[in-house]
Amino acid sequence: MSSSNYFQDLQYILARIDLTQLAAAASVINGARLAGGTIFTCGNGGAAAEASHFAADLGKNVRALPPFRTICLADSVPAITAYSNDEGVEQVFSSQLHRHGRSSDLLIAYSGSGMSANIVEVIKIAEVLDMSVIAIFGDFPVWLPVTVQVKLGTTVYELNETAMSACNHYLITALRDLVSA
């Protein structure tokens, strides 16, 4: 990818996102809210920023009763550094989710590749806890047990992160529509 093709490549990626998967994700997110669940999000690097952004937007910008309860597992620097130091970087999200997650909760995992050890581990813990999982991944490893997968179709991180942001904003809009219907 070169800078001269960035917007053309981004347009290509965005046009191929499966809107039926995004609609399914919105339904699962709203279902977790209605069940009294918490929506946990996580990611690494720029994907962590997207996870945090979505948790904040969902908690603040979609007004619903009962409200959306959101926690980004990537937001607590003390927790991340403690788990990294004591249990290993692979456990930074899964250890937090294991302590706080319930079967009525939802995990939304963001990743460029879907292969980061801490993302794989948190999805495994969500499965043990019988939680629903939405994966918003650049490239999707088909063996991961998820409820909904939103595949972005690229592993180029500049395109991934922008596409993740677009998916987040689509989901916020779709959830506003769902809760006002």
mmCIF file with all atom_site columns, C-alpha atoms in Angstrom:
data_model
loop_
_atom_site.group_PDB
_atom_site.id
_atom_site.type_symbol
_atom_site.label_atom_id
_atom_site.label_alt_id
_atom_site.label_comp_id
_atom_site.label_asym_id
_atom_site.label_entity_id
_atom_site.label_seq_id
_atom_site.pdbx_PDB_ins_code
_atom_site.Cartn_x
_atom_site.Cartn_y
_atom_site.Cartn_z
_atom_site.occupancy
_atom_site.B_iso_or_equiv
_atom_site.pdbx_formal_charge
_atom_site.auth_seq_id
_atom_site.auth_comp_id
_atom_site.auth_asym_id
_atom_site.auth_atom_id
_atom_site.pdbx_PDB_model_num
ATOM 1   C CA . MET A 1 1   ? 0.000   0.000   0.000  1.00 0.00 ? 1   MET A CA 1
ATOM 2   C CA . SER A 1 2   ? 1.224   3.491   -0.797 1.00 0.00 ? 2   SER A CA 1
ATOM 3   C CA . SER A 1 3   ? -0.116  6.837   0.337  1.00 0.00 ? 3   SER A CA 1
ATOM 4   C CA . SER A 1 4   ? -1.274  7.592   -3.201 1.00 0.00 ? 4   SER A CA 1
ATOM 5   C CA . ASN A 1 5   ? -3.633  4.588   -3.041 1.00 0.00 ? 5   ASN A CA 1
ATOM 6   C CA . TYR A 1 6   ? -4.726  4.871   0.598  1.00 0.00 ? 6   TYR A CA 1
ATOM 7   C CA . PHE A 1 7   ? -8.223  6.262   0.009  1.00 0.00 ? 7   PHE A CA 1
ATOM 8   C CA . GLN A 1 8   ? -8.839  3.974   -2.946 1.00 0.00 ? 8   GLN A CA 1
ATOM 9   C CA . ASP A 1 9   ? -7.772  0.953   -0.867 1.00 0.00 ? 9   ASP A CA 1
ATOM 10  C CA . LEU A 1 10  ? -9.901  2.115   2.071  1.00 0.00 ? 10  LEU A CA 1
ATOM 11  C CA . GLN A 1 11  ? -12.925 2.544   -0.159 1.00 0.00 ? 11  GLN A CA 1
ATOM 12  C CA . TYR A 1 12  ? -12.389 -0.997  -1.470 1.00 0.00 ? 12  TYR A CA 1
ATOM 13  C CA . ILE A 1 13  ? -12.205 -2.413  2.099  1.00 0.00 ? 13  ILE A CA 1
ATOM 14  C CA . LEU A 1 14  ? -15.250 -0.497  3.356  1.00 0.00 ? 14  LEU A CA 1
ATOM 15  C CA . ALA A 1 15  ? -17.375 -1.533  0.373  1.00 0.00 ? 15  ALA A CA 1
ATOM 16  C CA . ARG A 1 16  ? -16.753 -5.209  1.177  1.00 0.00 ? 16  ARG A CA 1
ATOM 17  C CA . ILE A 1 17  ? -17.687 -5.215  4.872  1.00 0.00 ? 17  ILE A CA 1
ATOM 18  C CA . ASP A 1 18  ? -20.607 -7.585  5.354  1.00 0.00 ? 18  ASP A CA 1
ATOM 19  C CA . LEU A 1 19  ? -23.482 -5.429  6.602  1.00 0.00 ? 19  LEU A CA 1
ATOM 20  C CA . THR A 1 20  ? -25.472 -8.518  7.612  1.00 0.00 ? 20  THR A CA 1
ATOM 21  C CA . GLN A 1 21  ? -22.691 -9.361  10.065 1.00 0.00 ? 21  GLN A CA 1
ATOM 22  C CA . LEU A 1 22  ? -22.721 -5.805  11.428 1.00 0.00 ? 22  LEU A CA 1
ATOM 23  C CA . ALA A 1 23  ? -26.515 -5.988  11.828 1.00 0.00 ? 23  ALA A CA 1
ATOM 24  C CA . ALA A 1 24  ? -26.112 -9.316  13.637 1.00 0.00 ? 24  ALA A CA 1
ATOM 25  C CA . ALA A 1 25  ? -23.484 -7.717  15.876 1.00 0.00 ? 25  ALA A CA 1
ATOM 26  C CA . ALA A 1 26  ? -25.859 -4.856  16.735 1.00 0.00 ? 26  ALA A CA 1
ATOM 27  C CA . SER A 1 27  ? -28.543 -7.381  17.644 1.00 0.00 ? 27  SER A CA 1
ATOM 28  C CA . VAL A 1 28  ? -26.165 -9.336  19.904 1.00 0.00 ? 28  VAL A CA 1
ATOM 29  C CA . ILE A 1 29  ? -25.001 -6.114  21.596 1.00 0.00 ? 29  ILE A CA 1
ATOM 30  C CA . ASN A 1 30  ? -28.580 -5.024  22.232 1.00 0.00 ? 30  ASN A CA 1
ATOM 31  C CA . GLY A 1 31  ? -29.406 -8.523  23.504 1.00 0.00 ? 31  GLY A CA 1
ATOM 32  C CA . ALA A 1 32  ? -26.618 -8.297  26.062 1.00 0.00 ? 32  ALA A CA 1
ATOM 33  C CA . ARG A 1 33  ? -28.023 -4.968  27.247 1.00 0.00 ? 33  ARG A CA 1
ATOM 34  C CA . LEU A 1 34  ? -31.533 -6.395  27.575 1.00 0.00 ? 34  LEU A CA 1
ATOM 35  C CA . ALA A 1 35  ? -30.141 -9.375  29.540 1.00 0.00 ? 35  ALA A CA 1
ATOM 36  C CA . GLY A 1 36  ? -28.447 -7.003  32.005 1.00 0.00 ? 36  GLY A CA 1
ATOM 37  C CA . GLY A 1 37  ? -25.016 -7.911  30.705 1.00 0.00 ? 37  GLY A CA 1
ATOM 38  C CA . THR A 1 38  ? -21.847 -5.893  30.439 1.00 0.00 ? 38  THR A CA 1
ATOM 39  C CA . ILE A 1 39  ? -20.209 -5.310  27.079 1.00 0.00 ? 39  ILE A CA 1
ATOM 40  C CA . PHE A 1 40  ? -16.449 -5.852  27.446 1.00 0.00 ? 40  PHE A CA 1
ATOM 41  C CA . THR A 1 41  ? -14.125 -4.665  24.678 1.00 0.00 ? 41  THR A CA 1
ATOM 42  C CA . CYS A 1 42  ? -10.419 -5.219  24.041 1.00 0.00 ? 42  CYS A CA 1
ATOM 43  C CA . GLY A 1 43  ? -7.665  -4.879  21.475 1.00 0.00 ? 43  GLY A CA 1
ATOM 44  C CA . ASN A 1 44  ? -3.965  -4.076  21.121 1.00 0.00 ? 44  ASN A CA 1
ATOM 45  C CA . GLY A 1 45  ? -2.401  -0.806  19.962 1.00 0.00 ? 45  GLY A CA 1
ATOM 46  C CA . GLY A 1 46  ? -4.726  1.076   17.622 1.00 0.00 ? 46  GLY A CA 1
ATOM 47  C CA . ALA A 1 47  ? -7.322  -1.685  18.046 1.00 0.00 ? 47  ALA A CA 1
ATOM 48  C CA . ALA A 1 48  ? -7.229  -0.973  21.802 1.00 0.00 ? 48  ALA A CA 1
ATOM 49  C CA . ALA A 1 49  ? -8.015  2.649   21.026 1.00 0.00 ? 49  ALA A CA 1
ATOM 50  C CA . GLU A 1 50  ? -10.947 1.530   18.861 1.00 0.00 ? 50  GLU A CA 1
ATOM 51  C CA . ALA A 1 51  ? -12.155 -0.792  21.651 1.00 0.00 ? 51  ALA A CA 1
ATOM 52  C CA . SER A 1 52  ? -11.985 2.058   24.148 1.00 0.00 ? 52  SER A CA 1
ATOM 53  C CA . HIS A 1 53  ? -13.674 4.474   21.746 1.00 0.00 ? 53  HIS A CA 1
ATOM 54  C CA . PHE A 1 54  ? -16.555 2.058   21.144 1.00 0.00 ? 54  PHE A CA 1
ATOM 55  C CA . ALA A 1 55  ? -17.069 1.379   24.858 1.00 0.00 ? 55  ALA A CA 1
ATOM 56  C CA . ALA A 1 56  ? -17.189 5.129   25.533 1.00 0.00 ? 56  ALA A CA 1
ATOM 57  C CA . ASP A 1 57  ? -19.512 5.898   22.617 1.00 0.00 ? 57  ASP A CA 1
ATOM 58  C CA . LEU A 1 58  ? -21.864 3.041   23.448 1.00 0.00 ? 58  LEU A CA 1
ATOM 59  C CA . GLY A 1 59  ? -22.090 3.990   27.106 1.00 0.00 ? 59  GLY A CA 1
ATOM 60  C CA . LYS A 1 60  ? -22.551 7.697   26.410 1.00 0.00 ? 60  LYS A CA 1
ATOM 61  C CA . ASN A 1 61  ? -24.174 8.137   23.005 1.00 0.00 ? 61  ASN A CA 1
ATOM 62  C CA . VAL A 1 62  ? -26.826 5.425   22.843 1.00 0.00 ? 62  VAL A CA 1
ATOM 63  C CA . ARG A 1 63  ? -29.491 6.334   25.354 1.00 0.00 ? 63  ARG A CA 1
ATOM 64  C CA . ALA A 1 64  ? -31.478 3.305   26.377 1.00 0.00 ? 64  ALA A CA 1
ATOM 65  C CA . LEU A 1 65  ? -33.225 1.794   29.386 1.00 0.00 ? 65  LEU A CA 1
ATOM 66  C CA . PRO A 1 66  ? -31.738 -0.323  30.704 1.00 0.00 ? 66  PRO A CA 1
ATOM 67  C CA . PRO A 1 67  ? -28.504 1.434   29.717 1.00 0.00 ? 67  PRO A CA 1
ATOM 68  C CA . PHE A 1 68  ? -25.543 -0.149  27.965 1.00 0.00 ? 68  PHE A CA 1
ATOM 69  C CA . ARG A 1 69  ? -22.933 -1.159  30.560 1.00 0.00 ? 69  ARG A CA 1
ATOM 70  C CA . THR A 1 70  ? -19.456 -1.059  29.028 1.00 0.00 ? 70  THR A CA 1
ATOM 71  C CA . ILE A 1 71  ? -15.912 -1.820  30.159 1.00 0.00 ? 71  ILE A CA 1
ATOM 72  C CA . CYS A 1 72  ? -12.819 -1.686  27.967 1.00 0.00 ? 72  CYS A CA 1
ATOM 73  C CA . LEU A 1 73  ? -10.274 -4.224  29.221 1.00 0.00 ? 73  LEU A CA 1
ATOM 74  C CA . ALA A 1 74  ? -7.494  -2.191  27.576 1.00 0.00 ? 74  ALA A CA 1
ATOM 75  C CA . ASP A 1 75  ? -8.212  1.002   29.547 1.00 0.00 ? 75  ASP A CA 1
ATOM 76  C CA . SER A 1 76  ? -6.594  0.242   32.901 1.00 0.00 ? 76  SER A CA 1
ATOM 77  C CA . VAL A 1 77  ? -2.825  0.713   32.670 1.00 0.00 ? 77  VAL A CA 1
ATOM 78  C CA . PRO A 1 78  ? -2.317  -0.557  36.256 1.00 0.00 ? 78  PRO A CA 1
ATOM 79  C CA . ALA A 1 79  ? -4.281  -3.758  35.507 1.00 0.00 ? 79  ALA A CA 1
ATOM 80  C CA . ILE A 1 80  ? -2.535  -4.341  32.185 1.00 0.00 ? 80  ILE A CA 1
ATOM 81  C CA . THR A 1 81  ? 0.941   -3.864  33.633 1.00 0.00 ? 81  THR A CA 1
ATOM 82  C CA . ALA A 1 82  ? 0.197   -5.973  36.722 1.00 0.00 ? 82  ALA A CA 1
ATOM 83  C CA . TYR A 1 83  ? -1.203  -8.883  34.698 1.00 0.00 ? 83  TYR A CA 1
ATOM 84  C CA . SER A 1 84  ? 1.640   -8.575  32.165 1.00 0.00 ? 84  SER A CA 1
ATOM 85  C CA . ASN A 1 85  ? 4.215   -8.675  34.919 1.00 0.00 ? 85  ASN A CA 1
ATOM 86  C CA . ASP A 1 86  ? 2.632   -11.375 37.090 1.00 0.00 ? 86  ASP A CA 1
ATOM 87  C CA . GLU A 1 87  ? 0.855   -13.633 34.577 1.00 0.00 ? 87  GLU A CA 1
ATOM 88  C CA . GLY A 1 88  ? 2.278   -12.740 31.158 1.00 0.00 ? 88  GLY A CA 1
ATOM 89  C CA . VAL A 1 89  ? 1.092   -10.476 28.367 1.00 0.00 ? 89  VAL A CA 1
ATOM 90  C CA . GLU A 1 90  ? -1.012  -13.330 26.982 1.00 0.00 ? 90  GLU A CA 1
ATOM 91  C CA . GLN A 1 91  ? -3.273  -13.027 30.042 1.00 0.00 ? 91  GLN A CA 1
ATOM 92  C CA . VAL A 1 92  ? -3.809  -9.246  30.251 1.00 0.00 ? 92  VAL A CA 1
ATOM 93  C CA . PHE A 1 93  ? -7.395  -9.422  28.997 1.00 0.00 ? 93  PHE A CA 1
ATOM 94  C CA . SER A 1 94  ? -8.387  -12.985 29.868 1.00 0.00 ? 94  SER A CA 1
ATOM 95  C CA . SER A 1 95  ? -7.461  -12.617 33.545 1.00 0.00 ? 95  SER A CA 1
ATOM 96  C CA . GLN A 1 96  ? -9.614  -9.511  33.839 1.00 0.00 ? 96  GLN A CA 1
ATOM 97  C CA . LEU A 1 97  ? -12.528 -11.131 32.003 1.00 0.00 ? 97  LEU A CA 1
ATOM 98  C CA . HIS A 1 98  ? -12.244 -14.323 34.058 1.00 0.00 ? 98  HIS A CA 1
ATOM 99  C CA . ARG A 1 99  ? -12.679 -12.275 37.234 1.00 0.00 ? 99  ARG A CA 1
ATOM 100 C CA . HIS A 1 100 ? -15.518 -10.042 36.024 1.00 0.00 ? 100 HIS A CA 1
ATOM 101 C CA . GLY A 1 101 ? -17.330 -11.800 33.169 1.00 0.00 ? 101 GLY A CA 1
ATOM 102 C CA . ARG A 1 102 ? -20.668 -13.622 33.381 1.00 0.00 ? 102 ARG A CA 1
ATOM 103 C CA . SER A 1 103 ? -22.671 -15.655 30.915 1.00 0.00 ? 103 SER A CA 1
ATOM 104 C CA . SER A 1 104 ? -25.017 -12.713 30.227 1.00 0.00 ? 104 SER A CA 1
ATOM 105 C CA . ASP A 1 105 ? -22.055 -10.556 29.175 1.00 0.00 ? 105 ASP A CA 1
ATOM 106 C CA . LEU A 1 106 ? -20.560 -9.929  25.759 1.00 0.00 ? 106 LEU A CA 1
ATOM 107 C CA . LEU A 1 107 ? -16.964 -9.634  24.568 1.00 0.00 ? 107 LEU A CA 1
ATOM 108 C CA . ILE A 1 108 ? -16.090 -7.529  21.525 1.00 0.00 ? 108 ILE A CA 1
ATOM 109 C CA . ALA A 1 109 ? -12.512 -8.235  20.429 1.00 0.00 ? 109 ALA A CA 1
ATOM 110 C CA . TYR A 1 110 ? -10.684 -6.037  17.919 1.00 0.00 ? 110 TYR A CA 1
ATOM 111 C CA . SER A 1 111 ? -7.576  -7.254  16.100 1.00 0.00 ? 111 SER A CA 1
ATOM 112 C CA . GLY A 1 112 ? -5.752  -6.742  12.844 1.00 0.00 ? 112 GLY A CA 1
ATOM 113 C CA . SER A 1 113 ? -4.876  -10.418 12.568 1.00 0.00 ? 113 SER A CA 1
ATOM 114 C CA . GLY A 1 114 ? -6.908  -12.171 15.251 1.00 0.00 ? 114 GLY A CA 1
ATOM 115 C CA . MET A 1 115 ? -3.760  -14.081 16.125 1.00 0.00 ? 115 MET A CA 1
ATOM 116 C CA . SER A 1 116 ? -2.422  -12.047 19.072 1.00 0.00 ? 116 SER A CA 1
ATOM 117 C CA . ALA A 1 117 ? -2.035  -14.408 22.013 1.00 0.00 ? 117 ALA A CA 1
ATOM 118 C CA . ASN A 1 118 ? -3.940  -12.150 24.407 1.00 0.00 ? 118 ASN A CA 1
ATOM 119 C CA . ILE A 1 119 ? -6.878  -11.889 21.970 1.00 0.00 ? 119 ILE A CA 1
ATOM 120 C CA . VAL A 1 120 ? -6.974  -15.668 21.451 1.00 0.00 ? 120 VAL A CA 1
ATOM 121 C CA . GLU A 1 121 ? -6.839  -16.227 25.235 1.00 0.00 ? 121 GLU A CA 1
ATOM 122 C CA . VAL A 1 122 ? -9.623  -13.763 26.061 1.00 0.00 ? 122 VAL A CA 1
ATOM 123 C CA . ILE A 1 123 ? -11.890 -15.397 23.463 1.00 0.00 ? 123 ILE A CA 1
ATOM 124 C CA . LYS A 1 124 ? -11.167 -18.799 25.020 1.00 0.00 ? 124 LYS A CA 1
ATOM 125 C CA . ILE A 1 125 ? -12.120 -17.463 28.479 1.00 0.00 ? 125 ILE A CA 1
ATOM 126 C CA . ALA A 1 126 ? -15.305 -15.933 27.080 1.00 0.00 ? 126 ALA A CA 1
ATOM 127 C CA . GLU A 1 127 ? -16.193 -19.358 25.695 1.00 0.00 ? 127 GLU A CA 1
ATOM 128 C CA . VAL A 1 128 ? -15.562 -20.975 29.111 1.00 0.00 ? 128 VAL A CA 1
ATOM 129 C CA . LEU A 1 129 ? -17.828 -18.341 30.696 1.00 0.00 ? 129 LEU A CA 1
ATOM 130 C CA . ASP A 1 130 ? -20.508 -19.046 28.027 1.00 0.00 ? 130 ASP A CA 1
ATOM 131 C CA . MET A 1 131 ? -20.371 -15.448 26.825 1.00 0.00 ? 131 MET A CA 1
ATOM 132 C CA . SER A 1 132 ? -21.216 -14.234 23.351 1.00 0.00 ? 132 SER A CA 1
ATOM 133 C CA . VAL A 1 133 ? -18.246 -12.944 21.351 1.00 0.00 ? 133 VAL A CA 1
ATOM 134 C CA . ILE A 1 134 ? -18.085 -10.486 18.490 1.00 0.00 ? 134 ILE A CA 1
ATOM 135 C CA . ALA A 1 135 ? -14.774 -10.408 16.599 1.00 0.00 ? 135 ALA A CA 1
ATOM 136 C CA . ILE A 1 136 ? -13.924 -7.384  14.473 1.00 0.00 ? 136 ILE A CA 1
ATOM 137 C CA . PHE A 1 137 ? -10.776 -8.593  12.767 1.00 0.00 ? 137 PHE A CA 1
ATOM 138 C CA . GLY A 1 138 ? -8.752  -7.622  9.739  1.00 0.00 ? 138 GLY A CA 1
ATOM 139 C CA . ASP A 1 139 ? -8.217  -11.257 8.890  1.00 0.00 ? 139 ASP A CA 1
ATOM 140 C CA . PHE A 1 140 ? -10.169 -13.939 10.681 1.00 0.00 ? 140 PHE A CA 1
ATOM 141 C CA . PRO A 1 141 ? -8.829  -17.245 11.981 1.00 0.00 ? 141 PRO A CA 1
ATOM 142 C CA . VAL A 1 142 ? -11.800 -19.537 11.381 1.00 0.00 ? 142 VAL A CA 1
ATOM 143 C CA . TRP A 1 143 ? -11.045 -21.779 14.356 1.00 0.00 ? 143 TRP A CA 1
ATOM 144 C CA . LEU A 1 144 ? -11.874 -19.139 16.985 1.00 0.00 ? 144 LEU A CA 1
ATOM 145 C CA . PRO A 1 145 ? -15.260 -19.701 18.688 1.00 0.00 ? 145 PRO A CA 1
ATOM 146 C CA . VAL A 1 146 ? -17.200 -16.494 18.073 1.00 0.00 ? 146 VAL A CA 1
ATOM 147 C CA . THR A 1 147 ? -20.874 -15.594 17.824 1.00 0.00 ? 147 THR A CA 1
ATOM 148 C CA . VAL A 1 148 ? -20.453 -12.956 15.107 1.00 0.00 ? 148 VAL A CA 1
ATOM 149 C CA . GLN A 1 149 ? -17.410 -12.198 12.984 1.00 0.00 ? 149 GLN A CA 1
ATOM 150 C CA . VAL A 1 150 ? -16.908 -8.942  11.149 1.00 0.00 ? 150 VAL A CA 1
ATOM 151 C CA . LYS A 1 151 ? -14.050 -9.530  8.754  1.00 0.00 ? 151 LYS A CA 1
ATOM 152 C CA . LEU A 1 152 ? -12.379 -6.427  7.382  1.00 0.00 ? 152 LEU A CA 1
ATOM 153 C CA . GLY A 1 153 ? -10.429 -8.303  4.725  1.00 0.00 ? 153 GLY A CA 1
ATOM 154 C CA . THR A 1 154 ? -7.019  -6.753  5.229  1.00 0.00 ? 154 THR A CA 1
ATOM 155 C CA . THR A 1 155 ? -4.068  -7.009  7.570  1.00 0.00 ? 155 THR A CA 1
ATOM 156 C CA . VAL A 1 156 ? -2.764  -3.533  6.693  1.00 0.00 ? 156 VAL A CA 1
ATOM 157 C CA . TYR A 1 157 ? -3.106  -1.803  10.033 1.00 0.00 ? 157 TYR A CA 1
ATOM 158 C CA . GLU A 1 158 ? -3.724  1.687   8.640  1.00 0.00 ? 158 GLU A CA 1
ATOM 159 C CA . LEU A 1 159 ? -6.735  0.354   6.751  1.00 0.00 ? 159 LEU A CA 1
ATOM 160 C CA . ASN A 1 160 ? -7.836  -1.921  9.604  1.00 0.00 ? 160 ASN A CA 1
ATOM 161 C CA . GLU A 1 161 ? -8.016  0.795   12.217 1.00 0.00 ? 161 GLU A CA 1
ATOM 162 C CA . THR A 1 162 ? -9.972  3.167   9.990  1.00 0.00 ? 162 THR A CA 1
ATOM 163 C CA . ALA A 1 163 ? -12.354 0.360   9.000  1.00 0.00 ? 163 ALA A CA 1
ATOM 164 C CA . MET A 1 164 ? -12.777 -0.574  12.693 1.00 0.00 ? 164 MET A CA 1
ATOM 165 C CA . SER A 1 165 ? -13.736 3.016   13.449 1.00 0.00 ? 165 SER A CA 1
ATOM 166 C CA . ALA A 1 166 ? -16.271 2.992   10.604 1.00 0.00 ? 166 ALA A CA 1
ATOM 167 C CA . CYS A 1 167 ? -17.744 -0.273  11.934 1.00 0.00 ? 167 CYS A CA 1
ATOM 168 C CA . ASN A 1 168 ? -17.970 1.236   15.416 1.00 0.00 ? 168 ASN A CA 1
ATOM 169 C CA . HIS A 1 169 ? -19.856 4.263   14.138 1.00 0.00 ? 169 HIS A CA 1
ATOM 170 C CA . TYR A 1 170 ? -22.142 2.064   12.044 1.00 0.00 ? 170 TYR A CA 1
ATOM 171 C CA . LEU A 1 171 ? -22.908 -0.019  15.156 1.00 0.00 ? 171 LEU A CA 1
ATOM 172 C CA . ILE A 1 172 ? -23.661 3.078   17.259 1.00 0.00 ? 172 ILE A CA 1
ATOM 173 C CA . THR A 1 173 ? -26.079 4.289   14.574 1.00 0.00 ? 173 THR A CA 1
ATOM 174 C CA . ALA A 1 174 ? -27.698 0.848   14.247 1.00 0.00 ? 174 ALA A CA 1
ATOM 175 C CA . LEU A 1 175 ? -28.069 0.536   18.040 1.00 0.00 ? 175 LEU A CA 1
ATOM 176 C CA . ARG A 1 176 ? -29.717 3.965   18.237 1.00 0.00 ? 176 ARG A CA 1
ATOM 177 C CA . ASP A 1 177 ? -32.195 2.719   15.629 1.00 0.00 ? 177 ASP A CA 1
ATOM 178 C CA . LEU A 1 178 ? -32.784 -0.522  17.574 1.00 0.00 ? 178 LEU A CA 1
ATOM 179 C CA . VAL A 1 179 ? -33.438 1.117   20.930 1.00 0.00 ? 179 VAL A CA 1
ATOM 180 C CA . SER A 1 180 ? -35.730 3.793   19.470 1.00 0.00 ? 180 SER A CA 1
ATOM 181 C CA . ALA A 1 181 ? -37.834 1.325   17.461 1.00 0.00 ? 181 ALA A CA 1
#
